[in-house]
mmCIF file of C-alpha atoms and ligand atoms in Angstrom:
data_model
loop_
_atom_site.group_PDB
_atom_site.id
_atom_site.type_symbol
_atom_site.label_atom_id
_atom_site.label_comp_id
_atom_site.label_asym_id
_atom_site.label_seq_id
_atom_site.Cartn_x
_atom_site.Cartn_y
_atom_site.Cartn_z
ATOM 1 C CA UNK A 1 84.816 158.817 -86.756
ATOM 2 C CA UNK A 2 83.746 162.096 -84.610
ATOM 3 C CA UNK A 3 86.319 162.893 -82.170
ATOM 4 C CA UNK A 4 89.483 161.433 -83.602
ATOM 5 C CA UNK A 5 90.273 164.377 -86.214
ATOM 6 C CA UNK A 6 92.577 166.593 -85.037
ATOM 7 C CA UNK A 7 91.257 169.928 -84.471
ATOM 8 C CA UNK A 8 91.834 172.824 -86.191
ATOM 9 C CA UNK A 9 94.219 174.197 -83.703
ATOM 10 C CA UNK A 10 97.766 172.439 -85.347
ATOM 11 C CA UNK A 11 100.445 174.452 -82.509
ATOM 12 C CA UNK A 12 99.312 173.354 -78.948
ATOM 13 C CA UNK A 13 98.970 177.106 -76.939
ATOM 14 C CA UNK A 14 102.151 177.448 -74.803
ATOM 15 C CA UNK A 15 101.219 174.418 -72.120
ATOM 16 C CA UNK A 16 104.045 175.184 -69.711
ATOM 17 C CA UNK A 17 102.085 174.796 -66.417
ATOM 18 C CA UNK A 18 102.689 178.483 -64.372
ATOM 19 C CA UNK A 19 102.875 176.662 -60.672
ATOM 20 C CA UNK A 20 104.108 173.062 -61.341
ATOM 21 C CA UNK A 21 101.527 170.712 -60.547
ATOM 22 C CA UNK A 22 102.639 168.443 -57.683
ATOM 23 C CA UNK A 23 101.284 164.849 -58.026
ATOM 24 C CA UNK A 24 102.896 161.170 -57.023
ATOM 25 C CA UNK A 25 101.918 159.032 -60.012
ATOM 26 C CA UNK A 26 102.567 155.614 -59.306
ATOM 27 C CA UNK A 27 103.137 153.394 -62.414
ATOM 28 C CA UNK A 28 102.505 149.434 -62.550
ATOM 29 C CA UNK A 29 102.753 146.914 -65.061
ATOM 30 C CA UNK A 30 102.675 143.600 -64.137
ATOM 31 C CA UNK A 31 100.554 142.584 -61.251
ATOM 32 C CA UNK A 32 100.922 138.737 -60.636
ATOM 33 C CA UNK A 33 101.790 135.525 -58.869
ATOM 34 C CA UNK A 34 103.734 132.871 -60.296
ATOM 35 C CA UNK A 35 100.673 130.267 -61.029
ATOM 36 C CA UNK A 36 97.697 132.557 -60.867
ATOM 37 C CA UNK A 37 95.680 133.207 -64.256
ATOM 38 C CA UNK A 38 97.138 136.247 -65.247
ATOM 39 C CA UNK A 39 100.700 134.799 -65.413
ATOM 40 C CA UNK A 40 99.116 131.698 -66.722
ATOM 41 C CA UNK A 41 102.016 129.306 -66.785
ATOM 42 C CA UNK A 42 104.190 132.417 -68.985
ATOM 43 C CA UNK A 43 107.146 131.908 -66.930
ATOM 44 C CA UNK A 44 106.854 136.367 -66.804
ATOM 45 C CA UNK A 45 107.205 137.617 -63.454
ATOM 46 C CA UNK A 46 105.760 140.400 -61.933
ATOM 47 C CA UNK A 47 104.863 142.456 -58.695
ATOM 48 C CA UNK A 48 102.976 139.927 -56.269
ATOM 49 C CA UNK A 49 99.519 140.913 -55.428
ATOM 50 C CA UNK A 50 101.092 140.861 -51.875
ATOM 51 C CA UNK A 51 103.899 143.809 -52.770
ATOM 52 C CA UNK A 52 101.175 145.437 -54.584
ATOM 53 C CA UNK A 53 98.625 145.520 -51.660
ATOM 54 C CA UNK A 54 101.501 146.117 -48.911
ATOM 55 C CA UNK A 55 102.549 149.339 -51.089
ATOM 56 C CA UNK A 56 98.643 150.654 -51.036
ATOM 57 C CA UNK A 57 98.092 150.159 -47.581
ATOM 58 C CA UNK A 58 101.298 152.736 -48.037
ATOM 59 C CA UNK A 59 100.020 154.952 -50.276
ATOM 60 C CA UNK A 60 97.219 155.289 -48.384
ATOM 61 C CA UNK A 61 98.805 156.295 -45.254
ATOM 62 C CA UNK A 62 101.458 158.807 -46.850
ATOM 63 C CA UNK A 63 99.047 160.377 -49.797
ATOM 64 C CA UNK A 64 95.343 161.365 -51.047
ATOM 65 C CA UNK A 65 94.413 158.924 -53.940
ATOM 66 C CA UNK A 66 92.792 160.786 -56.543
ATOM 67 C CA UNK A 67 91.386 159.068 -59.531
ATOM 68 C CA UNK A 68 92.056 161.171 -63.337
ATOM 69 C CA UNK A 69 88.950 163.093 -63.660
ATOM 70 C CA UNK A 70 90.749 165.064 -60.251
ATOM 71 C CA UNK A 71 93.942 165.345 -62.654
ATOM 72 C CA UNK A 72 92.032 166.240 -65.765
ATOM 73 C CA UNK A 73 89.980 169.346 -63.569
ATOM 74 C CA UNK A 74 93.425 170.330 -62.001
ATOM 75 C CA UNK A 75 95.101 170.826 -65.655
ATOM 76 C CA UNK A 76 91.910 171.808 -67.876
ATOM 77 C CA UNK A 77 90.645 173.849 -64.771
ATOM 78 C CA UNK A 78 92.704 174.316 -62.827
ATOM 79 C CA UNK A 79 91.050 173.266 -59.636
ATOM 80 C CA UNK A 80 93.664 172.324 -56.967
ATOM 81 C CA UNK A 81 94.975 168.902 -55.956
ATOM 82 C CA UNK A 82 94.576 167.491 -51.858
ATOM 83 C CA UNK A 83 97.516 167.544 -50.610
ATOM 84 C CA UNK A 84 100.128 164.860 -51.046
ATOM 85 C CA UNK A 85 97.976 163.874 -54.037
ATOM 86 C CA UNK A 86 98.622 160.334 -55.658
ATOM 87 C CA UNK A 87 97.537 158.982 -58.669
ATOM 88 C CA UNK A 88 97.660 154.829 -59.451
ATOM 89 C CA UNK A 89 98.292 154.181 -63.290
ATOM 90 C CA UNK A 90 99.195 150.379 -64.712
ATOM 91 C CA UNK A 91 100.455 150.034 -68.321
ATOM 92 C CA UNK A 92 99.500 147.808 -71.756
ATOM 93 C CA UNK A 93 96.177 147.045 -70.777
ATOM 94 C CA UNK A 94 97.102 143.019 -69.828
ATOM 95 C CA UNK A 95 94.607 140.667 -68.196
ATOM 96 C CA UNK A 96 96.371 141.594 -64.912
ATOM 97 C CA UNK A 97 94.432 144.327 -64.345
ATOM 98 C CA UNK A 98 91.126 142.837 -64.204
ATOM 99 C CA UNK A 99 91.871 139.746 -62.676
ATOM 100 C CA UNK A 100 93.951 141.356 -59.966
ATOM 101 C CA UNK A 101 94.044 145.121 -59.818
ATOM 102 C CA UNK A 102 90.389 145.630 -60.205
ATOM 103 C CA UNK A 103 89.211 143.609 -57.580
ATOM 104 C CA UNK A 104 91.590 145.119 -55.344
ATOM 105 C CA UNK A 105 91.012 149.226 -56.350
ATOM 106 C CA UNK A 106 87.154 148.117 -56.104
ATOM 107 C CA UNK A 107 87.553 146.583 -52.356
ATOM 108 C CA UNK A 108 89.148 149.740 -51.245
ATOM 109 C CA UNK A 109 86.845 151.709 -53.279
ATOM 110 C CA UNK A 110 90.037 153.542 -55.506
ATOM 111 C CA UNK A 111 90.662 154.497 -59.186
ATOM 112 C CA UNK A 112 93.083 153.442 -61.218
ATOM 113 C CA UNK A 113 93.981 154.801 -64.773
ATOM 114 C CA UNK A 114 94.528 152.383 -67.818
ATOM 115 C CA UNK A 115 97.075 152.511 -70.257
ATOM 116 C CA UNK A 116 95.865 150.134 -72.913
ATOM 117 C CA UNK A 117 96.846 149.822 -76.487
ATOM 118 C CA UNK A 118 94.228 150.825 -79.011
ATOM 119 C CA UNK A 119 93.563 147.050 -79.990
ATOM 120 C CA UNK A 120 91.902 143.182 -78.608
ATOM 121 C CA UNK A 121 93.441 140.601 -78.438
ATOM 122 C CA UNK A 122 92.303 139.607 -82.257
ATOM 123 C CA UNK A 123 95.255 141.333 -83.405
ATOM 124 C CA UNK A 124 98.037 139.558 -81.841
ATOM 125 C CA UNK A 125 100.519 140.201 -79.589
ATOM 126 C CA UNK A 126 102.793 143.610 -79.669
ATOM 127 C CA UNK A 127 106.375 143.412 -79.885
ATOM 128 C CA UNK A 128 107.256 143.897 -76.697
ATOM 129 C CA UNK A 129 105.142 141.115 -75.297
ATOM 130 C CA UNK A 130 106.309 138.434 -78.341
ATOM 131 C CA UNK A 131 109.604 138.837 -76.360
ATOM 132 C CA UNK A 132 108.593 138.793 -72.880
ATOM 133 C CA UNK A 133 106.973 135.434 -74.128
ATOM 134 C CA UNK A 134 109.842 134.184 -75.518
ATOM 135 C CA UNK A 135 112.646 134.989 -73.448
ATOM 136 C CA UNK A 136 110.659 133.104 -70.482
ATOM 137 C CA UNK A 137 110.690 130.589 -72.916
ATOM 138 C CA UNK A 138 114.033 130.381 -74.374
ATOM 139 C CA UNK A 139 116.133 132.410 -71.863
ATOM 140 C CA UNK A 140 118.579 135.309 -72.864
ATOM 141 C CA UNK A 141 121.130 132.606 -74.147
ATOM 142 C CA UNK A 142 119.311 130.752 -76.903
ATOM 143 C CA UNK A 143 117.079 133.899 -77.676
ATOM 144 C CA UNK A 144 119.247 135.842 -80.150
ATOM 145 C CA UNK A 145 120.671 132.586 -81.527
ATOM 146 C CA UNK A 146 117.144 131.175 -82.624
ATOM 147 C CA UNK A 147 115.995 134.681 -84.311
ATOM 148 C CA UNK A 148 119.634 135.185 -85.309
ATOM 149 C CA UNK A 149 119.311 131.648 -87.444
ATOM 150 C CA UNK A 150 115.809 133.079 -88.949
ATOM 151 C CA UNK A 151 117.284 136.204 -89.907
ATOM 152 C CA UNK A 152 118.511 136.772 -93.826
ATOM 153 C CA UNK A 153 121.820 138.375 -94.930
ATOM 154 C CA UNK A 154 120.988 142.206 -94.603
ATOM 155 C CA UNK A 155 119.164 141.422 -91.346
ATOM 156 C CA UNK A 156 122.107 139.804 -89.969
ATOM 157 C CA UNK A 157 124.314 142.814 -91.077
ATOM 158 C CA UNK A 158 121.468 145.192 -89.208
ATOM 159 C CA UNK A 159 121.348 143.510 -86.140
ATOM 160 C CA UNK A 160 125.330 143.156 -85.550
ATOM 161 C CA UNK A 161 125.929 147.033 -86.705
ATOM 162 C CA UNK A 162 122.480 148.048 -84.180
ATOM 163 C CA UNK A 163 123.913 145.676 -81.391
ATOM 164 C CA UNK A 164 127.788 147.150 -81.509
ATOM 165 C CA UNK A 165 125.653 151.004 -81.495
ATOM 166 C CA UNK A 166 124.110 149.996 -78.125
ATOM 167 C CA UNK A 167 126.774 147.852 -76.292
ATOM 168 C CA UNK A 168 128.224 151.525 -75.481
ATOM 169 C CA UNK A 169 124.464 152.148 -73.969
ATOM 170 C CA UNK A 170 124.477 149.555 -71.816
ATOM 171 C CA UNK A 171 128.068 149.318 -71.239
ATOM 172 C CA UNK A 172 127.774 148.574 -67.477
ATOM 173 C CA UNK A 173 127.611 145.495 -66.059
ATOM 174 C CA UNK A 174 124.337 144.917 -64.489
ATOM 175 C CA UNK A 175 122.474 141.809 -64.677
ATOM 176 C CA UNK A 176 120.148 142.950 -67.297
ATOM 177 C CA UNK A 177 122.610 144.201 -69.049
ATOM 178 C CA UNK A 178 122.271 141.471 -71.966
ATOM 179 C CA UNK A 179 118.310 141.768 -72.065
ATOM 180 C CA UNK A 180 118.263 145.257 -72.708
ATOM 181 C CA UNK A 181 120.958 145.090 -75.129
ATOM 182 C CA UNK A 182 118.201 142.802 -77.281
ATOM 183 C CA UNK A 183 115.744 144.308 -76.637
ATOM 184 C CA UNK A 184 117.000 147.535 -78.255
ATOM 185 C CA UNK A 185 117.789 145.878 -81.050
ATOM 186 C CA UNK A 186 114.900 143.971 -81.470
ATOM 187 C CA UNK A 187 112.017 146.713 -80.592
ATOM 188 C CA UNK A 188 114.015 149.747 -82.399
ATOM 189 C CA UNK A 189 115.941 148.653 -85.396
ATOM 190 C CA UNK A 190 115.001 145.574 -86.382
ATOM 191 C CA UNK A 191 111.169 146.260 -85.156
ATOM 192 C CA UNK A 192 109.815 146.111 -89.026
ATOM 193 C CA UNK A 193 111.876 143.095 -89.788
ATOM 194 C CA UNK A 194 111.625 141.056 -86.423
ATOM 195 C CA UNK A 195 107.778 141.703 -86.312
ATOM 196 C CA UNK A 196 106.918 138.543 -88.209
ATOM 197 C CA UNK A 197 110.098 136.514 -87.391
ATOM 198 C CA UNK A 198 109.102 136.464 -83.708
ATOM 199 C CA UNK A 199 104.909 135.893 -84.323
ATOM 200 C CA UNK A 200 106.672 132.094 -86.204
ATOM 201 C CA UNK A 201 108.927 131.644 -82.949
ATOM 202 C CA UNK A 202 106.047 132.216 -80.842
ATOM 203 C CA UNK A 203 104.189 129.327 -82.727
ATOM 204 C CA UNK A 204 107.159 127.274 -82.777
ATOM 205 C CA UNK A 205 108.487 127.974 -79.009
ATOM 206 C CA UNK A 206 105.206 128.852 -76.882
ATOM 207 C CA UNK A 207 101.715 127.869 -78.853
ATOM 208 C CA UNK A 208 99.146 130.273 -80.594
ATOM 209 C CA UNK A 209 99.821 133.982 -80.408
ATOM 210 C CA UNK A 210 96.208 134.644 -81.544
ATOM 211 C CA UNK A 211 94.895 132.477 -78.296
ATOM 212 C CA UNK A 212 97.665 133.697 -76.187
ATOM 213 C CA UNK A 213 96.628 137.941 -76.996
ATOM 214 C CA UNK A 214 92.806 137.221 -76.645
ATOM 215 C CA UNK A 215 93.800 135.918 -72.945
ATOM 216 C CA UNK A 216 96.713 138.034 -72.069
ATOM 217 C CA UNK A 217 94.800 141.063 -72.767
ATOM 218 C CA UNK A 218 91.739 143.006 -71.609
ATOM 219 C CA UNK A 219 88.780 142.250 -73.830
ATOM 220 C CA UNK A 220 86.192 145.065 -74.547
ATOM 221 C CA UNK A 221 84.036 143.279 -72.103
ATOM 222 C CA UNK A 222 86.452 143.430 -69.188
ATOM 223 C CA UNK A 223 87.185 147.258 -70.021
ATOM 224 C CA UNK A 224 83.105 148.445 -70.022
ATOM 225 C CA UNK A 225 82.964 146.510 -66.874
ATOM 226 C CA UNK A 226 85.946 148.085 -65.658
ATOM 227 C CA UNK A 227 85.102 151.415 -66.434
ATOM 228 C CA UNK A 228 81.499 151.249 -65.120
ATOM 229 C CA UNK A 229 82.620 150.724 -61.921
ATOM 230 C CA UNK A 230 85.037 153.595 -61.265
ATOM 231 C CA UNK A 231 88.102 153.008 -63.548
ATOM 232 C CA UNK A 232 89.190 154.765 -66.347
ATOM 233 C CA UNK A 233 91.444 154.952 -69.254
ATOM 234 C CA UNK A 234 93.966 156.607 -71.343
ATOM 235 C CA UNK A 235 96.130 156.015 -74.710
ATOM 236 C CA UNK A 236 98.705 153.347 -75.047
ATOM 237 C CA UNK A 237 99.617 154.045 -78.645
ATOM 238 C CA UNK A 238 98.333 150.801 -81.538
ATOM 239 C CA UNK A 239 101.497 148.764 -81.831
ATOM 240 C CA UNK A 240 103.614 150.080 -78.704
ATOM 241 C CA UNK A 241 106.935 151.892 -80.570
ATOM 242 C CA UNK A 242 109.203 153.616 -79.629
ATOM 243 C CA UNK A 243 108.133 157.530 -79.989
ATOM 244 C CA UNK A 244 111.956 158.995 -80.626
ATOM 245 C CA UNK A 245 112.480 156.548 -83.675
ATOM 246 C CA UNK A 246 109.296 156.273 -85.737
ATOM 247 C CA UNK A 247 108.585 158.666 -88.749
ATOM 248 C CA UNK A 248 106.034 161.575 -88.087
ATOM 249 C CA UNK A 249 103.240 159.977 -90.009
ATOM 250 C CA UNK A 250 103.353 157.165 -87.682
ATOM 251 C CA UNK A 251 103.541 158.980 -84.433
ATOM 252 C CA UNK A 252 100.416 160.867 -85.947
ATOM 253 C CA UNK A 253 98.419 157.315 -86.934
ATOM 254 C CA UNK A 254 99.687 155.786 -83.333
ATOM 255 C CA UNK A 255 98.041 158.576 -81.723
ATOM 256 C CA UNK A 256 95.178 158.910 -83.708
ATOM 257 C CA UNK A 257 94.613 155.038 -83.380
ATOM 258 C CA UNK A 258 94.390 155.819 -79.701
ATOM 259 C CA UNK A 259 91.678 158.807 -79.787
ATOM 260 C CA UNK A 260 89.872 156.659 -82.066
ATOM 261 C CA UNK A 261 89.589 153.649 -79.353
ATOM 262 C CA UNK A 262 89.270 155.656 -76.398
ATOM 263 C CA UNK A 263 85.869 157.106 -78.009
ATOM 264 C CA UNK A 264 84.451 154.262 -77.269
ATOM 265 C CA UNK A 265 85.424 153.761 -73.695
ATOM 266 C CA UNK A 266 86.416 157.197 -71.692
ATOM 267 C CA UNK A 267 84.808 160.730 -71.790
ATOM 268 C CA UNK A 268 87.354 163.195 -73.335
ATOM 269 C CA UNK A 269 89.764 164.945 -73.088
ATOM 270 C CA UNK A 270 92.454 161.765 -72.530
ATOM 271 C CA UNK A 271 95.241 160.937 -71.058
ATOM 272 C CA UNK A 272 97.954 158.965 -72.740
ATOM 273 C CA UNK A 273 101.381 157.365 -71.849
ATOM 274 C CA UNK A 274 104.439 157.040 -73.834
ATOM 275 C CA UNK A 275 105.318 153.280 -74.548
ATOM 276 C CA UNK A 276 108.259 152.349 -72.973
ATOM 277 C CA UNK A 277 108.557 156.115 -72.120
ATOM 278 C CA UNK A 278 110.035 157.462 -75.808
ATOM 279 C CA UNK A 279 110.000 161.167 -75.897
ATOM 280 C CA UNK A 280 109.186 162.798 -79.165
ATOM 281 C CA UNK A 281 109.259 167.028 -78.826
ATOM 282 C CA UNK A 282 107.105 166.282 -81.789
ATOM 283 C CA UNK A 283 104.169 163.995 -79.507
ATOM 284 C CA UNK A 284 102.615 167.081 -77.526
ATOM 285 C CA UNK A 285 101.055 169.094 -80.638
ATOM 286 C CA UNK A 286 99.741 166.073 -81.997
ATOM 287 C CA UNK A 287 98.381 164.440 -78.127
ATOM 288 C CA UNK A 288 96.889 168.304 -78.142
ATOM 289 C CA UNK A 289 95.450 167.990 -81.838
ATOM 290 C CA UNK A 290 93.519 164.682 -80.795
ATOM 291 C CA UNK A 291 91.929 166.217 -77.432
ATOM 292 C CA UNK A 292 94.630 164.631 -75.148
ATOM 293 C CA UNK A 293 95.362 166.923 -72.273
ATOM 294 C CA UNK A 294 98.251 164.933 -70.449
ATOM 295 C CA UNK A 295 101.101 162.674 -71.220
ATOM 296 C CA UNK A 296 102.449 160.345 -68.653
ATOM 297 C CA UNK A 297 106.712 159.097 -69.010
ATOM 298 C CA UNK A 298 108.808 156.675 -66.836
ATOM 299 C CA UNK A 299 110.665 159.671 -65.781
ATOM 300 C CA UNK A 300 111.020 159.740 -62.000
ATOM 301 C CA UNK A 301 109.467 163.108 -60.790
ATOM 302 C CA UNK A 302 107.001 164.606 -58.531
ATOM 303 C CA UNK A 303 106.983 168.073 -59.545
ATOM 304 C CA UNK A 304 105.727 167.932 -62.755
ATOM 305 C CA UNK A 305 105.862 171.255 -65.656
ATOM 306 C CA UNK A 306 104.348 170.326 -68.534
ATOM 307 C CA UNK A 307 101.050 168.134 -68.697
ATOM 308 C CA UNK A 308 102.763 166.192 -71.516
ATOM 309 C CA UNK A 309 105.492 164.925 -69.735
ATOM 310 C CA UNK A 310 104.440 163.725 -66.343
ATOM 311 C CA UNK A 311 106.574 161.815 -64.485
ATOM 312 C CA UNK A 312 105.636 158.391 -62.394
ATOM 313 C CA UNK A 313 107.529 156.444 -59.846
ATOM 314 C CA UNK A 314 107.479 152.454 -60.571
ATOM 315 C CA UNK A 315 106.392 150.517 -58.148
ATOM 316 C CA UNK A 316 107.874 147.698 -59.032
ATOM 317 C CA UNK A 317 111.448 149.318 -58.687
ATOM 318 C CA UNK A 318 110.419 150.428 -55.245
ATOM 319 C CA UNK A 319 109.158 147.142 -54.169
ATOM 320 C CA UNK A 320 112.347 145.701 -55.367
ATOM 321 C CA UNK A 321 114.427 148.681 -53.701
ATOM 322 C CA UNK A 322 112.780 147.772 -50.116
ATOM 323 C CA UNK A 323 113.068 143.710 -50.014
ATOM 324 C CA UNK A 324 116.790 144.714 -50.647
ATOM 325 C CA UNK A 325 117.000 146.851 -47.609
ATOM 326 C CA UNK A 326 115.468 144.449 -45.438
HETATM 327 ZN ZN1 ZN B 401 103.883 149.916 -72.380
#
């Protein structure tokens, strides 16, 4: 399909940005409240609509909100920024950001830039989701038992050898300490093996994972209607692994998958964002190879030197941060 070979060019020129380009990029995934029909009865939590509108009404006051064709013209062009320039960007391309965060950007006439994975809803749910699914389901103490019981000798010996690798990870005692630990496991290691495991628990624990993805995510529909009225989008990878553990062949097809989906939606060059922010020093040639001119990470930063590893501030984390100082 036009536009999703790489181009000749196989070494990216020397991207290192001369003067750093200063830009707030806010990051969002969830946007929610308990009951409403994005969280649907999934027992997932997220930022309220109500922490999410208090922290624009913010934005707004401290920053310029620039939508990514301003981005795009600062790095392809050059052209300079506004001052204090802020940039809105939600992740995974779930129903949350047309039922919520649309309506909202479009009220206060804003952009907002679209991380979605390179698929519908037709295709199931990603890996990362199955879990969110099922630990609001079965909670972080039956979890590993129930895939642990579904699991066959070798993956049994995998998943005790990957979890005693990361317990030194998350050796400190935080709440989440025993979530992350599983999740490690589950979405790096044991990804190829847990894949299927966790698409029967979802049948057996929640309902249909077919019906479930065609809801939980954006449907083509949503997106054109999205993008017509002032959004746009970037690349979210197909399946949503981890960049620092998959082979090269895969980083190339998870990319590629992307350029070949975006086609259909955004104007080029792209913009694309690392799932679950995994750094590859392998990604940037092949984001430049399939006309993607920025990469976005989970890094907190502000200053930013290389278009391929933007940083973003999570707004989540800073709603959090501020009902704990009140
Ligand atoms: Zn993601």
């Amino acid at each position: 399909m036009a536009g999703t070979k790489p181009t000749d060019i196989d070494q990216r020129p020397d991207e290192n940005m001369k003067q750093p380009l200063e830009l707030t990029v806010m990051m969002y995934h969830y946007v929610r409240d308990s009951g409403d029909s994005a969280e649907a009865g999934s027992n997932i939590p997220g930022l309220s609509v109500l922490d999410f509108t208090t922290q624009l009404d913010e934005l707004s006051r401290q920053h310029t909100l620039v939508a990514w064709p301003d981005v795009r013209a600062a790095l392809e062009e050059n052209k300079s920024l506004p001052r204090s320039a802020c940039l809105l960007t939600f992740d995974d391309g779930v129903c949350d950001h047309y039922l919520n965060v649309f309506r909202i950007l479009r009220e206060r006439n804003l952009s907002g830039l679209f991380f979605s994975m390179a698929r519908t809803g037709s295709k199931g749910l990603t890996l990362p989701h199955k879990i969110h699914f099922l630990l609001a389901q079965l909670g972080v103490d039956d979890l590993p038992n129930t895939i642990w019981g579904k699991l066959d000798v070798t993956q049994q010996q995998k998943f005790t050898q990957a979890e005693q690798h990361y317990r030194q990870k998350y050796s400190a005692a935080t709440p989440d300490r025993r979530i992350n630990l599983l999740k490690a496991v589950l979405q790096r290691d044991l990804s190829p093996e847990v894949d299927s495991v966790l698409s029967n628990l979802f049948e057996e624990h929640v309902g249909s994972e077919m019906e479930t993805a065609q809801r939980y995510y954006l449907s083509l529909e949503q997106i054109r209607e999205m993008a017509s009225n002032g959004m746009h989008f970037g690349g979210h990878s197909y399946s949503h692994p981890w960049f620092d553990w998959i082979d090269p062949d895969s980083l190339n097809s998870e990319i590629s998958a992307s350029a070949e989906w975006l086609c259909q939606i955004e104007p080029r060059p792209w913009a694309f964002a690392y799932p679950y922010g995994g750094l590859n020093p392998d990604a940037p040639k092949t984001f430049h190879a399939h006309r993607f001119v920025a990469a976005f990470t989970t890094q907190t930063q502000i200053n930013h030197f290389d278009p391929y590893f933007i940083g973003r501030l999570d707004g989540e984390e800073i709603a959090q941060a501020r009902q704990g100082d009140d």
